[in-house]
Every structure is written in structure tokens, then in C-alpha cells.
Amino acid sequence: MPRCRASSRPCGVSATSLYPMATKPRLSLFWRTFVLLALLLLGSVLAWTETLHELESEPRAMQTGRQIASMVNLSRAAVMHTDSITQVSLFKTMKDQEHVVIVPREPHDVIQLLNNDELNHYMAKELKNRLGPNTLVAESVNGVPGLWIGFDINKDHFWLQTDRSRFDQPEAKTWLIWLSTAAALSLLGAAWMARLINQPLKDLSFAAKRVREGDFEASRLDESVSTNEIRSVNIGFNRMTQKLARIEEERAVMLAGISHDLRTPLARLRLETELSVSDRSARQHMANDIAQLDAIINKFLDYARPDHIKLDPVELNQLLAQCLAPLRERPELEIKVTLEPQLMVQADAIELQRVITNLIENAARYGKSADTGIARVEVSAR
């Protein structure tokens, strides 16, 4: 923007870049709301999953213990009510069909007891409650893995071996599928809620942009929304835009009326100047002043029209030459111009010319040196 300071030192008129500096990318309100909601929902899903897992562990372990105890009791009853020959056939059938092995328990058996974790603790406790305190529960006997239950039939000791996997919890893959489904639904819900929350603010931002550009008709907001707070904001915004539109219309009418009213006396003044002033130089200066007033009136008329702002490429050196031509003859001004050749700026030529002229006039009026009575003006671009 051109600028000038009134002082005894040289005064500079500077041109700055027309393009705004790049700003740091920032997280929009939608994404911030989405991330916060997503974290909240995902945290809730994980908390509920862990809670259900903890609440399920003891009942599942006790149920497993009851199933194993029933299997042992059935095996015990079958052994007690069959002879030795039938027992061999029975044991083979149980092994082939149910994957249950019953073998005698020897004193020299190498036993590896179950890990004393929470699930095994509840299962072993349930088995001892149902089968007796001398019940053994092992995960390996003589190096053979499995679920081994030691029980007694009269004075004989036996092992019942079965596959531990038939009593295990669902695979981690199942939990992973459920957690992934819950997480995906949570993210979709978070996106929907974030959009629902931020849509009124987005509409308000769009309407404010339309007002800034002077389009009052396109800036109307919905006054029939169900939320009381949003409806109140929308009604207040619409009333404000209506008042702004009325003020803008009155301003345009006033500027147009004043401009038209000034044209008639200005035309008479131009005619009187041409007929009455005999000095050619004075007549020329007066004609230039009248032309400048006429250009200002035209600019007022432009202000009165909608969408009056229009920026065009302007050659700054040529514009400065037009501005400085009538000023270089003034003895109290010393003007120095340091501009690159063919320097182009995006501006309204008449407005920029008026700004530069006013700046230099102010420098000539208030920036004179106390010693020499001369105002030094330096025009540069950066």
C-alpha cells in the first residue's frame, strides 16, 4: 500500500505484494470435533470390552469346571459298572469319538500343574468342589500335553485326558473382528455427529462470507431449525443482514443523488472558466481541478453501483508520471522516484492515483524542512 509520512526527512511511497503470505495449515473444527469424538468412542469401546472380558472370566472358568466334572463323573460311572474287558472297548470308543483318554495314574508320573492364572484358578477350584479336594489338574503328564484330571475310583487312581482347546475362549481373531467392527461403527458415528454439530457453524461462515462480498440475498440462514440456540443465532443474523442491506441501499441512493446534484454546478463552473478567465495558464489549472472533481464524482457514482470494486493490472511508472506531472513544477517539492521499469500492480487506477496524490499533497503541506522550506519525497516500491 502506498504510504507517506509528513516530516523533514524524505518521504517514501511504497508498494507491497498483493498476494497474502502463506499461513500455517490448521485443523478445521470438523476434524477437531471428529478426532475428539472418535477418541471418546474408541476409548469407551475398549473400556467396555475389557469390562466384559473381566466379568466373563469367572463364569466361563466355572462353567468349564462344571463340564469337565460332569465328564469325569460319567467316566467314573462307566468304569465302575463295566468289567475289565468292556472297559478296554469303552476306553477305545471314548478316545476315538470324544477324544477323551482314561489311563491309570502311576506314582512315578511326571506332572506339570496348570499355571496359576485367574482362569485356571477358578476352574481348578470348581473341579475340587465337585470331585473332591484330592483332585489333580495338570497341563502335562509325562511330557504329553493336554488337560489332565486326576480322580479316584474306589482305591484306584486314574487320569482323564482331554483336549484343552474345546474349553478355551474364542480365538483372538474373533475378538479382533468384533473390535474392528465396533471401531468402524464408532468412527462413522463420530463423523456423522461432527458433521451434525459443525453444519450450522459452516452455514454461518458461508453466510458471513456472502455478506462480506455484498451478496445479502444469498446470506439468509434457515430460521426453522429445531435447535433453539441455532435458531436464535440465525434469526439475529438475518435481521442484521436485512439492516445492512437497507443501509447499503440508502448509501447508494444518497451517493448517486449527491453526485448527480454536483454535476450541474460543476458544468456551469467549467463553462464560466472557459469564458471568463483570460489567463491561459490559470484557465488550464482550473480546468484540471474541475476534471479531477469530475473524476471524483464519477467514482462516487461507481460506489453507488453494486460490485463497484474492480482491480485491473496497472503500470505503476505510467500512473506515477500522470500523478507527478502537475506537482513537479511546485518549488516546495523535491520528488525522487526509484521504481523498477514496467512494474505492474493490481489496483483501481483512479483510486491509486488519488491516494498517491493525497499522500504527496500531505507531504508538501506538513513535511517541509524548517531550514530550506522544501519537502523531499521519495517514491519507491518493495
Coordinates of C-alpha atoms in Angstrom, one line a residue:
M1 CA 0.0 0.0 0.0
P2 CA 1.3 3.5 -0.7
R3 CA 2.2 5.5 2.4
C4 CA 3.8 8.7 3.2
R5 CA 5.0 10.4 6.4
A6 CA 4.9 14.1 6.9
S7 CA 8.4 15.0 8.1
S8 CA 11.6 16.9 7.1
R9 CA 13.1 13.6 6.0
P10 CA 12.5 12.0 2.7
C11 CA 9.0 10.6 2.4
G12 CA 8.6 7.2 0.7
V13 CA 5.6 5.8 -1.2
S14 CA 5.9 2.0 -1.1
A15 CA 4.1 -0.8 -3.0
T16 CA 3.7 -4.1 -1.2
S17 CA 2.8 -7.5 -2.5
L18 CA -0.8 -8.1 -3.5
Y19 CA -0.7 -11.8 -2.5
P20 CA -1.1 -12.7 1.2
M21 CA 1.7 -14.7 2.8
A22 CA 1.1 -18.4 3.2
T23 CA -0.3 -19.3 6.5
K24 CA 0.3 -22.5 8.5
P25 CA -2.3 -25.2 7.8
R26 CA -4.7 -25.5 10.7
L27 CA -7.0 -28.3 11.8
S28 CA -10.6 -27.4 10.9
L29 CA -13.3 -27.5 13.5
F30 CA -14.9 -30.5 11.8
W31 CA -11.7 -32.6 12.1
R32 CA -11.0 -31.5 15.6
T33 CA -14.5 -32.5 16.7
F34 CA -14.3 -35.8 14.8
V35 CA -10.9 -36.7 16.4
L36 CA -12.2 -35.9 19.9
L37 CA -15.4 -37.9 19.4
A38 CA -13.6 -40.7 17.8
L39 CA -11.1 -40.9 20.7
L40 CA -14.0 -40.8 23.2
L41 CA -16.0 -43.5 21.4
L42 CA -12.9 -45.8 20.8
G43 CA -11.9 -45.4 24.5
S44 CA -15.5 -46.3 25.5
V45 CA -15.4 -49.4 23.3
L46 CA -12.1 -50.6 24.7
A47 CA -13.2 -49.9 28.3
W48 CA -16.5 -51.9 27.8
T49 CA -14.6 -54.7 26.0
E50 CA -12.1 -55.0 29.0
T51 CA -15.0 -54.8 31.5
L52 CA -17.0 -57.6 29.7
H53 CA -13.9 -59.7 29.5
E54 CA -13.2 -59.4 33.2
L55 CA -16.9 -60.0 34.1
E56 CA -16.9 -63.1 31.8
S57 CA -13.8 -64.7 33.0
E58 CA -15.0 -66.2 36.3
P59 CA -18.4 -67.5 35.0
R60 CA -16.6 -69.0 31.9
A61 CA -14.0 -70.8 34.1
M62 CA -16.6 -72.1 36.5
Q63 CA -18.7 -73.4 33.5
T64 CA -15.6 -75.1 32.1
G65 CA -15.0 -76.7 35.5
R66 CA -18.6 -78.0 35.7
Q67 CA -18.4 -79.5 32.2
I68 CA -15.1 -81.3 33.0
A69 CA -16.5 -82.5 36.3
S70 CA -19.5 -83.9 34.5
M71 CA -17.2 -85.7 32.1
V72 CA -15.2 -87.2 34.9
N73 CA -18.3 -88.3 36.8
L74 CA -19.7 -90.0 33.6
S75 CA -16.3 -91.7 33.0
R76 CA -16.2 -92.8 36.7
A77 CA -19.7 -94.3 36.5
A78 CA -18.8 -96.1 33.3
V79 CA -15.7 -97.6 34.8
M80 CA -17.4 -98.7 38.0
H81 CA -20.3 -100.5 36.1
T82 CA -18.2 -102.4 33.5
D83 CA -15.9 -105.3 33.7
S84 CA -12.3 -105.3 32.6
I85 CA -12.9 -106.5 29.0
T86 CA -15.7 -104.0 28.4
Q87 CA -13.6 -101.2 29.9
V88 CA -11.0 -101.6 27.2
S89 CA -13.6 -101.3 24.5
L90 CA -15.2 -98.4 26.3
F91 CA -11.9 -96.5 26.7
K92 CA -11.1 -97.0 22.9
T93 CA -14.6 -95.7 22.0
M94 CA -14.2 -92.6 24.2
K95 CA -10.7 -91.9 22.7
D96 CA -11.9 -92.3 19.1
Q97 CA -15.2 -90.5 19.3
E98 CA -14.8 -87.9 22.1
H99 CA -11.0 -87.5 22.2
V100 CA -11.1 -88.5 25.9
V101 CA -8.3 -90.8 27.2
I102 CA -8.5 -92.6 30.5
V103 CA -5.3 -94.1 31.8
P104 CA -4.1 -95.4 35.2
R105 CA -2.2 -92.9 37.4
E106 CA 1.2 -94.1 38.5
P107 CA 3.3 -92.8 41.4
H108 CA 6.2 -92.1 39.2
D109 CA 4.3 -89.9 36.7
V110 CA 5.9 -86.6 35.9
I111 CA 3.3 -83.9 36.4
Q112 CA 3.2 -80.3 35.4
L113 CA 0.4 -78.5 37.1
L114 CA -1.6 -75.7 35.4
N115 CA -0.4 -72.1 35.5
N116 CA -2.0 -70.4 38.5
D117 CA -3.6 -67.6 36.4
E118 CA -7.1 -66.3 37.2
L119 CA -9.0 -68.6 34.7
N120 CA -7.2 -71.8 35.8
H121 CA -7.6 -70.9 39.5
Y122 CA -11.4 -70.6 39.1
M123 CA -11.6 -73.8 37.1
A124 CA -9.4 -75.8 39.5
K125 CA -11.5 -74.6 42.4
E126 CA -14.7 -75.6 40.8
L127 CA -13.3 -79.1 40.0
K128 CA -12.2 -79.7 43.6
N129 CA -15.5 -78.6 44.9
R130 CA -17.3 -81.1 42.7
L131 CA -14.8 -84.0 42.6
G132 CA -13.1 -83.7 45.9
P133 CA -10.1 -82.0 47.4
N134 CA -7.6 -84.6 46.1
T135 CA -8.4 -83.8 42.5
L136 CA -5.3 -83.0 40.4
V137 CA -5.4 -80.7 37.4
A138 CA -2.3 -80.7 35.2
E139 CA -1.4 -79.4 31.8
S140 CA 1.2 -82.1 31.0
V141 CA 1.8 -85.7 32.3
N142 CA 5.0 -87.5 31.3
G143 CA 5.6 -84.8 28.6
V144 CA 2.2 -85.3 27.0
P145 CA 0.3 -82.0 26.8
G146 CA -3.4 -81.7 27.3
L147 CA -5.9 -81.1 30.1
W148 CA -5.3 -83.9 32.7
I149 CA -7.7 -84.5 35.6
G150 CA -6.6 -86.9 38.3
F151 CA -9.5 -88.7 40.0
D152 CA -10.1 -91.8 42.2
I153 CA -12.4 -94.8 41.7
N154 CA -12.5 -96.6 45.0
K155 CA -8.8 -97.2 45.7
D156 CA -7.7 -96.9 42.1
H157 CA -6.2 -93.7 40.6
F158 CA -6.8 -92.6 37.1
W159 CA -6.0 -89.8 34.7
L160 CA -8.6 -88.3 32.3
Q161 CA -7.0 -86.5 29.4
T162 CA -8.9 -84.3 27.0
D163 CA -8.1 -81.5 24.6
R164 CA -7.9 -78.1 26.3
S165 CA -8.9 -76.2 23.2
R166 CA -12.5 -77.4 23.5
F167 CA -12.8 -75.3 26.6
D168 CA -10.7 -72.3 25.6
Q169 CA -12.1 -68.9 25.0
P170 CA -12.9 -67.7 21.4
E171 CA -9.8 -67.1 19.3
A172 CA -8.2 -63.7 19.2
K173 CA -9.4 -63.4 15.6
T174 CA -13.0 -63.3 16.7
W175 CA -12.3 -60.6 19.2
L176 CA -10.3 -58.7 16.6
I177 CA -13.2 -58.8 14.2
W178 CA -15.7 -57.6 16.8
L179 CA -13.3 -54.8 17.9
S180 CA -12.7 -53.7 14.3
T181 CA -16.4 -53.6 13.6
A182 CA -17.1 -51.6 16.8
A183 CA -14.2 -49.2 15.9
A184 CA -15.5 -48.7 12.4
L185 CA -19.0 -48.0 13.6
S186 CA -17.6 -45.6 16.2
L187 CA -15.7 -43.7 13.5
L188 CA -18.8 -43.5 11.3
G189 CA -20.8 -42.3 14.2
A190 CA -18.2 -39.7 15.2
A191 CA -18.1 -38.4 11.6
W192 CA -21.9 -38.1 11.5
M193 CA -22.0 -36.3 14.9
A194 CA -19.1 -34.0 14.0
R195 CA -20.9 -33.0 10.7
L196 CA -24.2 -32.5 12.5
I197 CA -22.6 -30.3 15.2
N198 CA -20.5 -28.2 12.8
Q199 CA -23.0 -27.8 9.9
P200 CA -24.7 -24.7 11.5
L201 CA -21.3 -23.1 12.0
K202 CA -20.4 -23.9 8.4
D203 CA -23.6 -22.3 7.2
L204 CA -23.0 -19.2 9.3
S205 CA -19.4 -19.0 7.9
F206 CA -20.7 -19.2 4.4
A207 CA -23.4 -16.6 5.0
A208 CA -20.8 -14.2 6.6
K209 CA -18.6 -14.6 3.5
R210 CA -21.6 -13.7 1.3
V211 CA -22.2 -10.6 3.4
R212 CA -18.6 -9.6 3.2
E213 CA -18.8 -9.8 -0.6
G214 CA -22.0 -7.7 -0.6
D215 CA -24.4 -10.5 -1.5
F216 CA -27.1 -10.0 1.1
E217 CA -29.7 -12.2 -0.6
A218 CA -27.6 -15.3 -0.6
S219 CA -26.7 -14.9 3.1
R220 CA -30.1 -15.8 4.6
L221 CA -30.0 -18.6 7.2
D222 CA -32.7 -21.1 8.0
E223 CA -34.9 -19.9 10.8
S224 CA -36.9 -23.1 11.1
V225 CA -34.2 -25.3 12.6
S226 CA -35.2 -27.4 15.6
T227 CA -32.3 -26.3 18.0
N228 CA -33.3 -23.2 19.9
E229 CA -29.8 -21.7 20.2
I230 CA -29.1 -22.1 16.5
R231 CA -32.5 -20.7 15.5
S232 CA -31.9 -17.7 17.7
V233 CA -28.5 -17.1 16.1
N234 CA -29.9 -17.5 12.6
I235 CA -32.8 -15.1 13.3
G236 CA -30.4 -12.5 14.7
F237 CA -28.0 -12.8 11.7
N238 CA -30.8 -12.5 9.2
R239 CA -32.1 -9.3 10.9
M240 CA -28.6 -7.9 10.9
T241 CA -28.1 -8.6 7.1
Q242 CA -31.5 -7.0 6.4
K243 CA -30.4 -3.8 8.2
L244 CA -27.1 -3.9 6.4
A245 CA -28.8 -4.3 3.1
R246 CA -31.1 -1.4 3.8
I247 CA -28.2 0.8 4.9
E248 CA -26.2 -0.1 1.8
E249 CA -29.2 0.7 -0.4
E250 CA -29.7 4.1 1.3
R251 CA -26.0 4.9 1.0
A252 CA -26.1 4.1 -2.7
V253 CA -29.1 6.3 -3.2
M254 CA -27.5 9.1 -1.3
L255 CA -24.2 9.0 -3.2
A256 CA -26.0 8.8 -6.5
G257 CA -28.1 11.8 -5.6
I258 CA -25.2 13.9 -4.4
S259 CA -23.1 13.1 -7.4
H260 CA -25.9 14.0 -9.8
D261 CA -26.6 17.2 -8.0
L262 CA -23.0 18.2 -8.2
R263 CA -22.7 17.7 -11.9
T264 CA -24.9 20.7 -12.9
P265 CA -23.0 23.4 -11.0
L266 CA -19.7 21.8 -12.0
A267 CA -20.6 22.0 -15.7
R268 CA -21.5 25.7 -15.2
L269 CA -18.2 26.3 -13.4
R270 CA -16.3 24.7 -16.3
L271 CA -18.2 26.9 -18.8
E272 CA -17.6 30.1 -16.7
T273 CA -13.9 29.2 -16.6
E274 CA -13.6 28.8 -20.3
L275 CA -15.4 32.2 -20.9
S276 CA -14.3 34.4 -18.1
V277 CA -10.6 33.5 -17.3
S278 CA -8.3 35.2 -19.8
D279 CA -5.0 33.9 -18.4
R280 CA -4.3 30.6 -20.3
S281 CA -2.2 29.0 -17.5
A282 CA -4.7 29.8 -14.8
R283 CA -7.5 28.6 -17.0
Q284 CA -5.7 25.3 -17.6
H285 CA -5.1 24.7 -13.9
M286 CA -8.7 25.4 -13.1
A287 CA -9.8 23.1 -15.9
N288 CA -7.5 20.4 -14.4
D289 CA -9.0 20.9 -11.0
I290 CA -12.5 20.7 -12.4
A291 CA -11.6 17.5 -14.3
Q292 CA -10.3 16.0 -11.0
L293 CA -13.5 16.8 -9.3
D294 CA -15.4 15.3 -12.1
A295 CA -13.4 12.1 -11.8
I296 CA -14.1 12.0 -8.0
I297 CA -17.8 12.4 -8.8
N298 CA -17.6 9.5 -11.2
K299 CA -16.0 7.5 -8.5
F300 CA -18.9 8.3 -6.2
L301 CA -21.3 7.0 -8.9
D302 CA -19.2 3.9 -9.1
Y303 CA -19.5 3.4 -5.3
A304 CA -23.3 3.7 -5.6
R305 CA -23.4 0.8 -8.1
P306 CA -23.3 -2.8 -6.8
D307 CA -20.0 -4.6 -7.3
H308 CA -18.2 -1.4 -7.9
I309 CA -14.7 -2.7 -6.8
K310 CA -12.7 -3.8 -9.8
L311 CA -9.0 -4.4 -9.8
D312 CA -7.0 -4.2 -13.1
P313 CA -3.3 -4.5 -13.9
V314 CA -1.8 -1.0 -13.7
E315 CA 1.7 0.1 -14.9
L316 CA 2.9 1.9 -11.8
N317 CA 5.5 4.1 -13.6
Q318 CA 3.0 5.4 -16.0
L319 CA 0.5 6.1 -13.3
L320 CA 3.1 8.0 -11.2
A321 CA 4.0 10.1 -14.2
Q322 CA 0.4 11.2 -14.5
C323 CA 0.2 12.0 -10.8
L324 CA 3.6 13.8 -10.6
A325 CA 3.3 15.9 -13.8
P326 CA 1.4 18.8 -12.2
L327 CA 3.4 18.6 -9.0
R328 CA 6.9 18.8 -10.3
E329 CA 6.5 22.5 -11.1
R330 CA 6.0 23.3 -7.4
P331 CA 9.2 24.8 -5.9
E332 CA 8.5 23.5 -2.4
L333 CA 8.5 19.9 -3.5
E334 CA 11.6 17.7 -4.4
I335 CA 10.4 14.4 -5.7
K336 CA 12.7 11.3 -6.3
V337 CA 11.3 8.2 -7.9
T338 CA 13.1 4.8 -7.7
L339 CA 11.0 2.2 -9.4
E340 CA 11.7 -0.9 -11.5
P341 CA 10.8 -0.4 -15.1
Q342 CA 7.4 -1.8 -16.2
L343 CA 6.4 -2.6 -12.6
M344 CA 2.8 -3.9 -12.6
V345 CA 0.3 -3.8 -9.7
Q346 CA -3.2 -5.0 -9.3
A347 CA -5.3 -1.9 -8.4
D348 CA -8.0 0.6 -9.2
A349 CA -6.1 3.2 -11.3
I350 CA -8.3 6.2 -10.2
E351 CA -8.2 5.2 -6.5
L352 CA -4.5 4.6 -6.5
Q353 CA -3.9 7.9 -8.3
R354 CA -6.0 9.7 -5.8
V355 CA -4.2 8.0 -2.8
I356 CA -0.7 8.9 -4.2
T357 CA -1.7 12.5 -4.9
N358 CA -3.2 12.9 -1.4
L359 CA 0.0 11.5 0.1
I360 CA 2.3 13.8 -1.8
E361 CA 0.0 16.8 -1.1
N362 CA 0.2 16.0 2.7
A363 CA 3.9 15.7 2.4
A364 CA 4.1 19.1 0.7
R365 CA 1.9 20.7 3.4
Y366 CA 3.2 19.1 6.5
G367 CA 6.6 17.7 5.7
K368 CA 8.7 20.8 4.8
S369 CA 12.1 21.2 6.2
A370 CA 12.4 24.0 8.7
D371 CA 15.7 25.1 7.2
T372 CA 15.0 25.0 3.5
G373 CA 11.2 25.1 3.3
I374 CA 11.3 22.1 0.9
A375 CA 9.6 18.7 1.3
R376 CA 11.6 15.9 0.0
V377 CA 9.5 13.0 -1.2
E378 CA 11.0 9.6 -2.3
V379 CA 8.8 7.2 -4.2
S380 CA 9.9 3.5 -4.1
A381 CA 8.4 0.1 -4.4
R382 CA 9.2 -3.0 -2.3

